[in-house]
mmCIF file of C-alpha atoms and ligand atoms in Angstrom:
data_model
loop_
_atom_site.group_PDB
_atom_site.id
_atom_site.type_symbol
_atom_site.label_atom_id
_atom_site.label_comp_id
_atom_site.label_asym_id
_atom_site.label_seq_id
_atom_site.Cartn_x
_atom_site.Cartn_y
_atom_site.Cartn_z
ATOM 1 C CA UNK A 254 103.138 80.589 107.292
ATOM 2 C CA UNK A 255 100.002 82.003 105.702
ATOM 3 C CA UNK A 256 98.204 79.810 103.169
ATOM 4 C CA UNK A 257 99.302 82.190 100.377
ATOM 5 C CA UNK A 258 102.895 82.055 101.619
ATOM 6 C CA UNK A 259 102.783 78.259 101.672
ATOM 7 C CA UNK A 260 101.365 78.226 98.095
ATOM 8 C CA UNK A 261 104.164 80.475 96.874
ATOM 9 C CA UNK A 262 106.855 78.559 98.759
ATOM 10 C CA UNK A 263 105.557 75.311 97.245
ATOM 11 C CA UNK A 264 105.747 76.879 93.779
ATOM 12 C CA UNK A 265 109.380 77.759 94.477
ATOM 13 C CA UNK A 266 110.120 74.115 95.331
ATOM 14 C CA UNK A 267 108.285 72.930 92.215
ATOM 15 C CA UNK A 268 110.610 75.057 90.103
ATOM 16 C CA UNK A 269 113.464 73.034 91.603
ATOM 17 C CA UNK A 270 111.770 69.767 90.634
ATOM 18 C CA UNK A 271 110.241 68.889 94.003
ATOM 19 C CA UNK A 272 106.532 68.024 93.896
ATOM 20 C CA UNK A 273 105.619 70.359 96.765
ATOM 21 C CA UNK A 274 102.210 71.491 97.928
ATOM 22 C CA UNK A 275 100.840 73.202 101.031
ATOM 23 C CA UNK A 276 99.424 71.099 103.841
ATOM 24 C CA UNK A 277 95.601 71.271 103.853
ATOM 25 C CA UNK A 278 93.813 74.175 105.533
ATOM 26 C CA UNK A 279 93.036 73.344 109.146
ATOM 27 C CA UNK A 280 89.653 71.940 110.155
ATOM 28 C CA UNK A 281 88.062 69.988 113.019
ATOM 29 C CA UNK A 282 90.006 66.893 112.015
ATOM 30 C CA UNK A 283 93.271 68.841 112.514
ATOM 31 C CA UNK A 284 92.551 69.225 116.242
ATOM 32 C CA UNK A 285 91.183 65.699 116.501
ATOM 33 C CA UNK A 286 94.386 64.163 115.100
ATOM 34 C CA UNK A 287 96.649 66.531 117.046
ATOM 35 C CA UNK A 288 94.806 65.589 120.231
ATOM 36 C CA UNK A 289 96.015 61.989 119.829
ATOM 37 C CA UNK A 290 99.692 62.905 120.098
ATOM 38 C CA UNK A 291 99.761 66.080 122.206
ATOM 39 C CA UNK A 292 99.240 66.642 125.904
ATOM 40 C CA UNK A 293 97.612 70.082 125.747
ATOM 41 C CA UNK A 294 100.727 71.865 126.975
ATOM 42 C CA UNK A 295 102.027 72.527 123.452
ATOM 43 C CA UNK A 296 101.614 75.858 121.686
ATOM 44 C CA UNK A 297 98.629 76.099 119.353
ATOM 45 C CA UNK A 298 100.862 76.327 116.222
ATOM 46 C CA UNK A 299 102.472 72.996 117.203
ATOM 47 C CA UNK A 300 99.046 71.358 117.402
ATOM 48 C CA UNK A 301 97.874 72.835 114.105
ATOM 49 C CA UNK A 302 101.029 71.887 112.180
ATOM 50 C CA UNK A 303 101.226 68.327 113.513
ATOM 51 C CA UNK A 304 97.470 67.870 113.008
ATOM 52 C CA UNK A 305 97.772 68.970 109.389
ATOM 53 C CA UNK A 306 100.779 66.699 108.788
ATOM 54 C CA UNK A 307 98.690 63.803 110.071
ATOM 55 C CA UNK A 308 95.874 64.787 107.712
ATOM 56 C CA UNK A 309 98.329 64.442 104.815
ATOM 57 C CA UNK A 310 99.117 60.931 106.057
ATOM 58 C CA UNK A 311 95.404 60.104 105.927
ATOM 59 C CA UNK A 312 95.105 61.126 102.283
ATOM 60 C CA UNK A 313 94.552 58.332 99.740
ATOM 61 C CA UNK A 314 97.771 57.245 98.041
ATOM 62 C CA UNK A 315 100.025 58.512 100.841
ATOM 63 C CA UNK A 316 103.494 56.979 100.518
ATOM 64 C CA UNK A 317 105.827 57.522 103.482
ATOM 65 C CA UNK A 318 108.910 56.794 101.389
ATOM 66 C CA UNK A 319 108.061 59.654 99.010
ATOM 67 C CA UNK A 320 106.970 62.207 101.587
ATOM 68 C CA UNK A 321 108.859 64.966 103.362
ATOM 69 C CA UNK A 322 107.408 67.619 105.633
ATOM 70 C CA UNK A 323 108.992 71.065 105.526
ATOM 71 C CA UNK A 324 109.332 72.395 109.047
ATOM 72 C CA UNK A 325 112.031 75.042 109.495
ATOM 73 C CA UNK A 326 113.634 75.340 112.880
ATOM 74 C CA UNK A 327 115.540 77.912 114.920
ATOM 75 C CA UNK A 328 117.270 78.338 118.235
ATOM 76 C CA UNK A 329 116.215 81.075 120.587
ATOM 77 C CA UNK A 330 114.044 81.534 123.582
ATOM 78 C CA UNK A 331 110.698 80.081 122.494
ATOM 79 C CA UNK A 332 109.287 76.626 121.853
ATOM 80 C CA UNK A 333 109.474 76.824 118.051
ATOM 81 C CA UNK A 334 112.795 74.965 118.046
ATOM 82 C CA UNK A 335 110.955 71.938 119.487
ATOM 83 C CA UNK A 336 108.480 71.604 116.608
ATOM 84 C CA UNK A 337 110.780 69.713 114.273
ATOM 85 C CA UNK A 338 112.034 67.092 116.807
ATOM 86 C CA UNK A 339 108.447 66.752 117.994
ATOM 87 C CA UNK A 340 107.216 66.036 114.444
ATOM 88 C CA UNK A 341 110.028 63.489 114.044
ATOM 89 C CA UNK A 342 109.022 61.775 117.280
ATOM 90 C CA UNK A 343 105.344 61.615 116.308
ATOM 91 C CA UNK A 344 106.146 60.172 112.856
ATOM 92 C CA UNK A 345 108.391 57.511 114.400
ATOM 93 C CA UNK A 346 105.889 56.586 117.088
ATOM 94 C CA UNK A 347 103.091 56.282 114.543
ATOM 95 C CA UNK A 348 105.142 53.982 112.331
ATOM 96 C CA UNK A 349 105.991 56.537 109.640
ATOM 97 C CA UNK A 350 109.733 56.576 110.252
ATOM 98 C CA UNK A 351 110.406 56.834 106.512
ATOM 99 C CA UNK A 352 108.848 60.286 106.324
ATOM 100 C CA UNK A 353 111.518 62.985 106.139
ATOM 101 C CA UNK A 354 111.290 66.115 108.257
ATOM 102 C CA UNK A 355 113.215 68.832 106.409
ATOM 103 C CA UNK A 356 114.275 71.481 108.882
ATOM 104 C CA UNK A 357 116.449 74.180 107.379
ATOM 105 C CA UNK A 358 118.075 76.592 109.762
ATOM 106 C CA UNK A 359 120.402 79.535 109.293
ATOM 107 C CA UNK A 360 122.651 77.999 111.972
ATOM 108 C CA UNK A 361 123.994 75.368 109.518
ATOM 109 C CA UNK A 362 123.760 77.480 106.351
ATOM 110 C CA UNK A 363 120.489 75.725 105.382
ATOM 111 C CA UNK A 364 122.434 72.490 104.774
ATOM 112 C CA UNK A 365 119.237 70.391 104.809
ATOM 113 C CA UNK A 366 118.163 72.101 101.570
ATOM 114 C CA UNK A 367 121.138 70.451 99.883
ATOM 115 C CA UNK A 368 122.960 71.803 96.849
ATOM 116 C CA UNK A 369 119.951 73.879 95.802
ATOM 117 C CA UNK A 370 119.926 75.936 99.008
ATOM 118 C CA UNK A 371 120.917 79.203 97.286
ATOM 119 C CA UNK A 372 118.256 78.938 94.565
ATOM 120 C CA UNK A 373 115.627 77.719 97.035
ATOM 121 C CA UNK A 374 116.221 80.700 99.311
ATOM 122 C CA UNK A 375 116.073 83.144 96.418
ATOM 123 C CA UNK A 376 112.893 81.658 94.920
ATOM 124 C CA UNK A 377 111.331 81.280 98.357
ATOM 125 C CA UNK A 378 112.066 84.920 99.166
ATOM 126 C CA UNK A 379 110.377 86.077 95.945
ATOM 127 C CA UNK A 380 107.372 83.946 96.872
ATOM 128 C CA UNK A 381 107.166 85.350 100.392
ATOM 129 C CA UNK A 382 107.443 88.958 99.233
ATOM 130 C CA UNK A 383 104.682 88.494 96.655
ATOM 131 C CA UNK A 384 102.311 86.528 98.886
ATOM 132 C CA UNK A 385 102.693 89.167 101.618
ATOM 133 C CA UNK A 386 101.853 91.857 99.071
ATOM 134 C CA UNK A 387 98.774 90.045 97.731
ATOM 135 C CA UNK A 388 97.433 89.525 101.269
ATOM 136 C CA UNK A 389 97.969 93.186 101.990
ATOM 137 C CA UNK A 390 96.081 94.096 98.799
ATOM 138 C CA UNK A 391 93.251 91.797 99.880
ATOM 139 C CA UNK A 392 93.015 93.567 103.236
ATOM 140 C CA UNK A 393 93.044 96.972 101.527
ATOM 141 C CA UNK A 394 90.354 96.163 98.970
ATOM 142 C CA UNK A 395 87.960 93.827 100.806
ATOM 143 C CA UNK A 396 86.457 96.351 103.268
ATOM 144 C CA UNK A 397 85.548 98.629 100.339
ATOM 145 C CA UNK A 398 84.321 96.056 97.786
ATOM 146 C CA UNK A 399 80.768 96.507 96.548
ATOM 147 C CA UNK A 400 80.520 92.991 95.122
ATOM 148 C CA UNK A 401 80.983 90.474 97.945
ATOM 149 C CA UNK A 402 83.817 88.054 97.216
ATOM 150 C CA UNK A 403 85.413 90.201 94.490
ATOM 151 C CA UNK A 404 88.558 91.003 96.499
ATOM 152 C CA UNK A 405 89.016 87.353 97.523
ATOM 153 C CA UNK A 406 88.686 86.354 93.897
ATOM 154 C CA UNK A 407 91.297 88.953 92.884
ATOM 155 C CA UNK A 408 93.621 87.598 95.575
ATOM 156 C CA UNK A 409 93.247 84.005 94.379
ATOM 157 C CA UNK A 410 93.780 84.949 90.733
ATOM 158 C CA UNK A 411 96.855 87.044 91.525
ATOM 159 C CA UNK A 412 98.416 84.309 93.614
ATOM 160 C CA UNK A 413 97.774 81.712 90.928
ATOM 161 C CA UNK A 414 99.337 83.826 88.170
ATOM 162 C CA UNK A 415 102.384 84.476 90.346
ATOM 163 C CA UNK A 416 102.779 80.831 91.433
ATOM 164 C CA UNK A 417 102.376 79.553 87.856
ATOM 165 C CA UNK A 418 105.104 81.968 86.757
ATOM 166 C CA UNK A 419 107.358 81.029 89.664
ATOM 167 C CA UNK A 420 107.034 77.272 89.168
ATOM 168 C CA UNK A 421 107.420 77.381 85.367
ATOM 169 C CA UNK A 422 110.504 75.220 84.834
ATOM 170 C CA UNK A 423 110.828 76.102 81.144
ATOM 171 C CA UNK A 424 112.113 79.547 82.114
ATOM 172 C CA UNK A 425 115.757 79.980 83.164
ATOM 173 C CA UNK A 426 116.315 81.339 86.646
ATOM 174 C CA UNK A 427 118.195 84.299 85.158
ATOM 175 C CA UNK A 428 115.067 85.796 83.575
ATOM 176 C CA UNK A 429 112.584 84.674 86.241
ATOM 177 C CA UNK A 430 112.546 87.879 88.254
ATOM 178 C CA UNK A 431 111.481 89.997 85.268
ATOM 179 C CA UNK A 432 108.594 87.605 84.576
ATOM 180 C CA UNK A 433 107.560 87.795 88.215
ATOM 181 C CA UNK A 434 107.511 91.587 88.047
ATOM 182 C CA UNK A 435 105.135 91.144 85.088
ATOM 183 C CA UNK A 436 102.961 88.904 87.294
ATOM 184 C CA UNK A 437 102.913 91.621 89.964
ATOM 185 C CA UNK A 438 101.710 94.147 87.357
ATOM 186 C CA UNK A 439 98.920 91.790 86.348
ATOM 187 C CA UNK A 440 97.964 91.358 89.999
ATOM 188 C CA UNK A 441 97.783 95.137 90.489
ATOM 189 C CA UNK A 442 95.417 95.452 87.504
ATOM 190 C CA UNK A 443 93.255 92.555 88.706
ATOM 191 C CA UNK A 444 92.817 94.211 92.122
ATOM 192 C CA UNK A 445 92.152 97.605 90.572
ATOM 193 C CA UNK A 446 89.222 96.050 88.717
ATOM 194 C CA UNK A 447 87.508 95.135 92.025
ATOM 195 C CA UNK A 448 84.327 97.261 92.248
ATOM 196 C CA UNK A 449 84.770 99.381 95.376
ATOM 197 C CA UNK A 450 83.252 102.308 97.246
ATOM 198 C CA UNK A 451 86.266 104.253 98.520
ATOM 199 C CA UNK A 452 84.039 106.829 100.257
ATOM 200 C CA UNK A 453 83.069 104.339 102.993
ATOM 201 C CA UNK A 454 84.218 105.339 106.452
ATOM 202 C CA UNK A 455 86.558 102.550 107.486
ATOM 203 C CA UNK A 456 88.850 102.468 110.538
ATOM 204 C CA UNK A 457 92.461 101.360 110.091
ATOM 205 C CA UNK A 458 93.334 98.611 112.592
ATOM 206 C CA UNK A 459 96.918 97.377 112.900
ATOM 207 C CA UNK A 460 97.286 93.644 113.548
ATOM 208 C CA UNK A 461 100.490 92.373 115.164
ATOM 209 C CA UNK A 462 101.385 89.360 117.297
ATOM 210 C CA UNK A 463 102.793 85.856 117.107
ATOM 211 C CA UNK A 464 103.717 85.095 113.515
ATOM 212 C CA UNK A 465 101.938 81.780 112.988
ATOM 213 C CA UNK A 466 98.726 82.632 114.756
ATOM 214 C CA UNK A 467 98.295 86.068 113.211
ATOM 215 C CA UNK A 468 98.850 84.665 109.690
ATOM 216 C CA UNK A 469 96.924 81.394 109.969
ATOM 217 C CA UNK A 470 93.273 82.278 109.423
ATOM 218 C CA UNK A 471 92.284 78.853 110.743
ATOM 219 C CA UNK A 472 94.185 79.345 114.022
ATOM 220 C CA UNK A 473 92.877 82.877 114.612
ATOM 221 C CA UNK A 474 89.308 81.955 113.644
ATOM 222 C CA UNK A 475 89.518 84.281 110.648
ATOM 223 C CA UNK A 476 89.683 87.307 112.909
ATOM 224 C CA UNK A 477 90.339 89.826 110.140
ATOM 225 C CA UNK A 478 87.425 88.713 107.973
ATOM 226 C CA UNK A 479 85.175 88.938 111.039
ATOM 227 C CA UNK A 480 86.557 92.342 111.997
ATOM 228 C CA UNK A 481 85.865 93.932 108.611
ATOM 229 C CA UNK A 482 82.028 94.016 108.844
ATOM 230 C CA UNK A 483 82.470 96.293 111.890
ATOM 231 C CA UNK A 484 83.935 98.875 109.509
ATOM 232 C CA UNK A 485 87.644 98.057 109.727
ATOM 233 C CA UNK A 486 90.550 97.725 107.337
ATOM 234 C CA UNK A 487 93.280 95.516 108.783
ATOM 235 C CA UNK A 488 96.970 96.238 108.382
ATOM 236 C CA UNK A 489 98.554 92.892 109.209
ATOM 237 C CA UNK A 490 102.266 92.552 109.999
ATOM 238 C CA UNK A 491 103.718 90.332 107.293
ATOM 239 C CA UNK A 492 106.191 87.433 107.127
ATOM 240 C CA UNK A 493 109.054 89.339 105.501
ATOM 241 C CA UNK A 494 109.224 91.538 108.615
ATOM 242 C CA UNK A 495 110.387 88.452 110.536
ATOM 243 C CA UNK A 496 113.080 87.650 107.959
ATOM 244 C CA UNK A 497 114.417 91.229 108.182
ATOM 245 C CA UNK A 498 114.381 90.948 111.966
ATOM 246 C CA UNK A 499 116.398 87.699 112.013
ATOM 247 C CA UNK A 500 118.895 89.214 109.549
ATOM 248 C CA UNK A 501 119.367 92.252 111.793
ATOM 249 C CA UNK A 502 119.686 89.953 114.818
ATOM 250 C CA UNK A 503 122.432 88.028 113.049
ATOM 251 C CA UNK A 504 124.341 91.260 112.284
ATOM 252 C CA UNK A 505 123.924 92.447 115.886
ATOM 253 C CA UNK A 506 125.288 89.137 117.192
ATOM 254 C CA UNK A 507 128.328 89.283 114.894
ATOM 255 C CA UNK A 508 129.110 92.768 116.208
ATOM 256 C CA UNK A 509 128.667 91.601 119.778
ATOM 257 C CA UNK A 510 131.153 88.774 119.156
ATOM 258 C CA UNK A 511 133.704 91.253 117.787
ATOM 259 C CA UNK A 512 133.226 90.023 114.192
ATOM 260 C CA UNK A 513 132.431 93.389 112.655
ATOM 261 C CA UNK A 514 135.122 92.794 110.016
ATOM 262 C CA UNK A 515 134.632 89.158 109.082
ATOM 263 C CA UNK A 516 133.464 87.055 106.138
ATOM 264 C CA UNK A 517 130.349 86.261 108.195
ATOM 265 C CA UNK A 518 129.524 89.956 108.427
ATOM 266 C CA UNK A 519 130.222 90.495 104.741
ATOM 267 C CA UNK A 520 127.867 87.628 103.871
ATOM 268 C CA UNK A 521 125.143 88.936 106.194
ATOM 269 C CA UNK A 522 125.334 92.474 104.782
ATOM 270 C CA UNK A 523 125.328 91.199 101.216
ATOM 271 C CA UNK A 524 122.326 88.980 101.884
ATOM 272 C CA UNK A 525 120.423 91.908 103.376
ATOM 273 C CA UNK A 526 121.274 94.125 100.435
ATOM 274 C CA UNK A 527 120.224 91.514 97.872
ATOM 275 C CA UNK A 528 116.960 90.757 99.682
ATOM 276 C CA UNK A 529 116.046 94.441 99.851
ATOM 277 C CA UNK A 530 116.870 94.812 96.159
ATOM 278 C CA UNK A 531 114.570 91.938 95.159
ATOM 279 C CA UNK A 532 111.832 93.272 97.397
ATOM 280 C CA UNK A 533 112.001 96.773 95.890
ATOM 281 C CA UNK A 534 111.890 95.385 92.361
ATOM 282 C CA UNK A 535 108.944 93.044 92.980
ATOM 283 C CA UNK A 536 106.882 95.610 94.902
ATOM 284 C CA UNK A 537 107.456 98.547 92.550
ATOM 285 C CA UNK A 538 104.296 97.885 90.496
ATOM 286 C CA UNK A 539 102.219 98.015 93.710
ATOM 287 C CA UNK A 540 103.814 101.065 95.320
ATOM 288 C CA UNK A 541 100.797 103.316 94.627
ATOM 289 C CA UNK A 542 98.528 100.809 96.376
ATOM 290 C CA UNK A 543 100.267 100.982 99.738
ATOM 291 C CA UNK A 544 100.102 104.724 100.357
ATOM 292 C CA UNK A 545 99.438 105.267 104.068
ATOM 293 C CA UNK A 546 100.289 101.678 104.994
ATOM 294 C CA UNK A 547 103.913 101.582 103.836
ATOM 295 C CA UNK A 548 106.194 99.161 105.607
ATOM 296 C CA UNK A 549 109.288 100.665 107.297
ATOM 297 C CA UNK A 550 112.342 101.094 105.046
ATOM 298 C CA UNK A 551 114.479 99.341 107.632
ATOM 299 C CA UNK A 552 113.493 97.009 110.463
ATOM 300 C CA UNK A 553 115.698 99.119 112.739
ATOM 301 C CA UNK A 554 112.928 101.781 112.709
ATOM 302 C CA UNK A 555 110.599 99.280 114.404
ATOM 303 C CA UNK A 556 113.252 98.136 116.875
ATOM 304 C CA UNK A 557 114.053 101.756 117.791
ATOM 305 C CA UNK A 558 110.380 102.468 118.469
ATOM 306 C CA UNK A 559 110.178 99.435 120.765
ATOM 307 C CA UNK A 560 113.458 100.211 122.547
ATOM 308 C CA UNK A 561 111.954 102.295 125.326
ATOM 309 C CA UNK A 562 109.668 99.409 126.330
ATOM 310 C CA UNK A 563 111.501 96.262 125.190
ATOM 311 C CA UNK A 564 115.155 96.936 124.276
ATOM 312 C CA UNK A 565 116.308 94.570 121.567
ATOM 313 C CA UNK A 566 119.485 93.728 123.520
ATOM 314 C CA UNK A 567 117.395 92.087 126.231
ATOM 315 C CA UNK A 568 114.173 90.913 124.594
ATOM 316 C CA UNK A 569 113.836 88.652 121.592
ATOM 317 C CA UNK A 570 111.216 87.569 119.149
ATOM 318 C CA UNK A 571 107.821 88.816 118.100
ATOM 319 C CA UNK A 572 107.178 90.749 121.317
ATOM 320 C CA UNK A 573 109.726 93.373 120.244
ATOM 321 C CA UNK A 574 108.327 93.555 116.736
ATOM 322 C CA UNK A 575 104.736 93.698 117.995
ATOM 323 C CA UNK A 576 105.403 96.625 120.325
ATOM 324 C CA UNK A 577 107.565 98.523 117.819
ATOM 325 C CA UNK A 578 105.147 97.928 114.938
ATOM 326 C CA UNK A 579 102.151 98.954 117.041
ATOM 327 C CA UNK A 580 103.845 102.334 117.609
ATOM 328 C CA UNK A 581 104.836 102.566 113.942
ATOM 329 C CA UNK A 582 101.207 101.956 112.949
ATOM 330 C CA UNK A 583 100.030 104.547 115.483
ATOM 331 C CA UNK A 584 102.351 107.070 113.841
ATOM 332 C CA UNK A 585 100.868 106.201 110.458
ATOM 333 C CA UNK A 586 97.420 107.064 111.790
ATOM 334 C CA UNK A 587 96.027 103.651 112.748
ATOM 335 C CA UNK A 588 92.829 103.806 114.824
ATOM 336 C CA UNK A 589 93.545 100.757 116.967
ATOM 337 C CA UNK A 590 95.858 97.787 117.393
ATOM 338 C CA UNK A 591 95.063 94.097 117.785
ATOM 339 C CA UNK A 592 97.675 91.618 119.007
ATOM 340 C CA UNK A 593 96.967 87.992 118.065
ATOM 341 C CA UNK A 594 98.688 85.271 120.075
ATOM 342 C CA UNK A 595 98.282 81.621 120.917
ATOM 343 C CA UNK A 596 97.103 81.091 124.484
ATOM 344 C CA UNK A 597 100.125 80.817 126.863
ATOM 345 C CA UNK A 598 102.543 82.229 124.268
ATOM 346 C CA UNK A 599 105.122 84.318 126.056
ATOM 347 C CA UNK A 600 105.165 86.868 123.221
ATOM 348 C CA UNK A 601 101.569 87.854 123.812
ATOM 349 C CA UNK A 602 101.960 87.748 127.585
ATOM 350 C CA UNK A 603 104.970 90.087 127.583
ATOM 351 C CA UNK A 604 103.572 92.527 125.033
ATOM 352 C CA UNK A 605 100.222 92.622 126.854
ATOM 353 C CA UNK A 606 102.060 93.705 129.998
ATOM 354 C CA UNK A 607 103.709 96.547 128.080
ATOM 355 C CA UNK A 608 100.732 97.779 126.029
ATOM 356 C CA UNK A 609 99.037 99.888 128.727
ATOM 357 C CA UNK A 610 102.148 102.108 128.869
ATOM 358 C CA UNK A 611 102.486 102.122 125.090
ATOM 359 C CA UNK A 612 98.866 103.223 124.756
ATOM 360 C CA UNK A 613 99.160 105.885 127.469
ATOM 361 C CA UNK A 614 102.260 107.323 125.755
ATOM 362 C CA UNK A 615 100.557 107.339 122.346
ATOM 363 C CA UNK A 616 97.290 109.200 122.644
ATOM 364 C CA UNK A 617 95.535 106.289 124.399
ATOM 365 C CA UNK A 618 95.199 104.347 121.170
ATOM 366 C CA UNK A 619 93.170 101.186 121.915
ATOM 367 C CA UNK A 620 95.351 98.054 121.977
ATOM 368 C CA UNK A 621 93.756 94.704 122.655
ATOM 369 C CA UNK A 622 95.224 91.178 122.887
ATOM 370 C CA UNK A 623 93.247 88.293 121.437
ATOM 371 C CA UNK A 624 94.353 84.814 122.504
ATOM 372 C CA UNK A 625 93.512 81.595 120.678
ATOM 373 C CA UNK A 626 93.700 77.994 121.847
ATOM 374 C CA UNK A 627 91.565 76.162 119.320
ATOM 375 C CA UNK A 628 88.325 76.418 121.271
ATOM 376 C CA UNK A 629 85.456 78.668 120.311
ATOM 377 C CA UNK A 630 85.457 82.152 121.812
ATOM 378 C CA UNK A 631 82.908 84.933 121.739
ATOM 379 C CA UNK A 632 84.981 86.691 119.127
ATOM 380 C CA UNK A 633 82.193 88.752 117.512
ATOM 381 C CA UNK A 634 81.206 90.274 120.836
ATOM 382 C CA UNK A 635 84.797 91.120 121.763
ATOM 383 C CA UNK A 636 85.478 92.618 118.337
ATOM 384 C CA UNK A 637 82.329 94.747 118.577
ATOM 385 C CA UNK A 638 83.423 96.172 121.941
ATOM 386 C CA UNK A 639 86.935 96.807 120.647
ATOM 387 C CA UNK A 640 85.594 98.633 117.577
ATOM 388 C CA UNK A 641 83.556 100.955 119.832
ATOM 389 C CA UNK A 642 86.842 102.008 121.467
ATOM 390 C CA UNK A 643 88.417 102.362 118.036
ATOM 391 C CA UNK A 644 85.665 104.712 116.826
ATOM 392 C CA UNK A 645 85.932 106.829 119.986
ATOM 393 C CA UNK A 646 89.680 107.123 119.526
ATOM 394 C CA UNK A 647 89.220 107.934 115.820
ATOM 395 C CA UNK A 648 87.057 110.965 116.682
ATOM 396 C CA UNK A 649 89.715 112.409 119.004
ATOM 397 C CA UNK A 650 93.003 111.285 117.503
ATOM 398 C CA UNK A 651 95.692 113.746 116.468
ATOM 399 C CA UNK A 652 97.727 111.462 114.176
ATOM 400 C CA UNK A 653 95.960 111.680 110.856
ATOM 401 C CA UNK A 654 96.062 108.890 108.350
ATOM 402 C CA UNK A 655 97.249 109.495 104.795
ATOM 403 C CA UNK A 656 94.854 107.779 102.411
ATOM 404 C CA UNK A 657 95.655 106.467 98.976
ATOM 405 C CA UNK A 658 94.550 108.443 95.985
ATOM 406 C CA UNK A 659 91.874 106.387 94.251
ATOM 407 C CA UNK A 660 90.894 108.954 91.637
HETATM 408 S S1 SF4 B 288 106.135 82.193 119.603
HETATM 409 FE FE1 SF4 B 288 104.753 81.450 121.201
HETATM 410 S S2 SF4 B 288 103.333 80.094 120.137
HETATM 411 FE FE2 SF4 B 288 105.044 80.435 118.782
HETATM 412 S S3 SF4 B 288 106.383 78.715 119.199
HETATM 413 FE FE3 SF4 B 288 107.086 80.390 120.476
HETATM 414 S S4 SF4 B 288 106.050 80.116 122.440
HETATM 415 FE FE4 SF4 B 288 104.987 78.856 120.918
#
């Protein structure tokens, strides 16, 4: 989860009376602590999350009996399902057996969230939608700001206003959504006050890839911030995309099992409808901001675009979304695509194998994989070379980008 997403999710828990806060941002100590309990074969996100859990344990006043780590889990083809048992094992081996590992999963109806599961999911969804939107606003405004730091400041302020509103326990849940829409309006006005030069020539670069690594600025060495000085605006695939994908996967599986007319299907369709409704309501105040970088109305659009290369019936996970979204972004006029993945992650490996064909079929748009394993890379140099390709493509491209009206 991104740091903004974790802030908002924590605010949702605080509304329910749980003293939640995000784990600290990663730093050198994260890798140092992770190194003591990992072999080097684990995915980078596993090392970063366990390292940050161990940093919490090091904090003054830590009390194992009053601590729980939130680490969702899932089945499926990748190693993510191992993170939660791995965290449990590390805590036990280090003598912190009292620490709870809370691992909600759709497979058991989120039973580990207890009686508050419904409210937690609703509040958490509002938080994810908003934090995705604020990050997107940050990426839109920052390349054009004329006062360095102004867009980051607007992002922080917006997130704080939203989280304070979300966690405010004096307000009944029934009226919370309207207050959050008010917070979104305030955020829009805060961003609009960022001094900006919208005449700057800036390339639009789509950023896809493995969900943790692309969203964790620590894990990806702040790739987007380092890309922007080369004259780029990033369009980063968000977290809600993944939630829509898992919902559609669930519906596809029910159909496959012959449960098209079942209570399970009814529940899945209702959930999807409600989620979309909340999303539309929360994002309405920002709709004018996202002209030219609109997200697809339905995740099926992305899956259909990927189908020729990675059919959803046979490939699972971010690789499908990365390929489909890369094509979607191409059609919206992006000038290049970056795929961020942890080193050895199968998602990046599979999509990298497919990208040459995707690029050849789509005007030769530059697509480049960037892998991260927690060691320093010559990122600036690689980004500079990539941006040369992006500018060349920009001069020749036929898919024009629609730009927002900033008059
Ligand atoms: S997506 Fe890749 S990095 Fe993430 S858990 Fe799965 S295998 Fe590991």
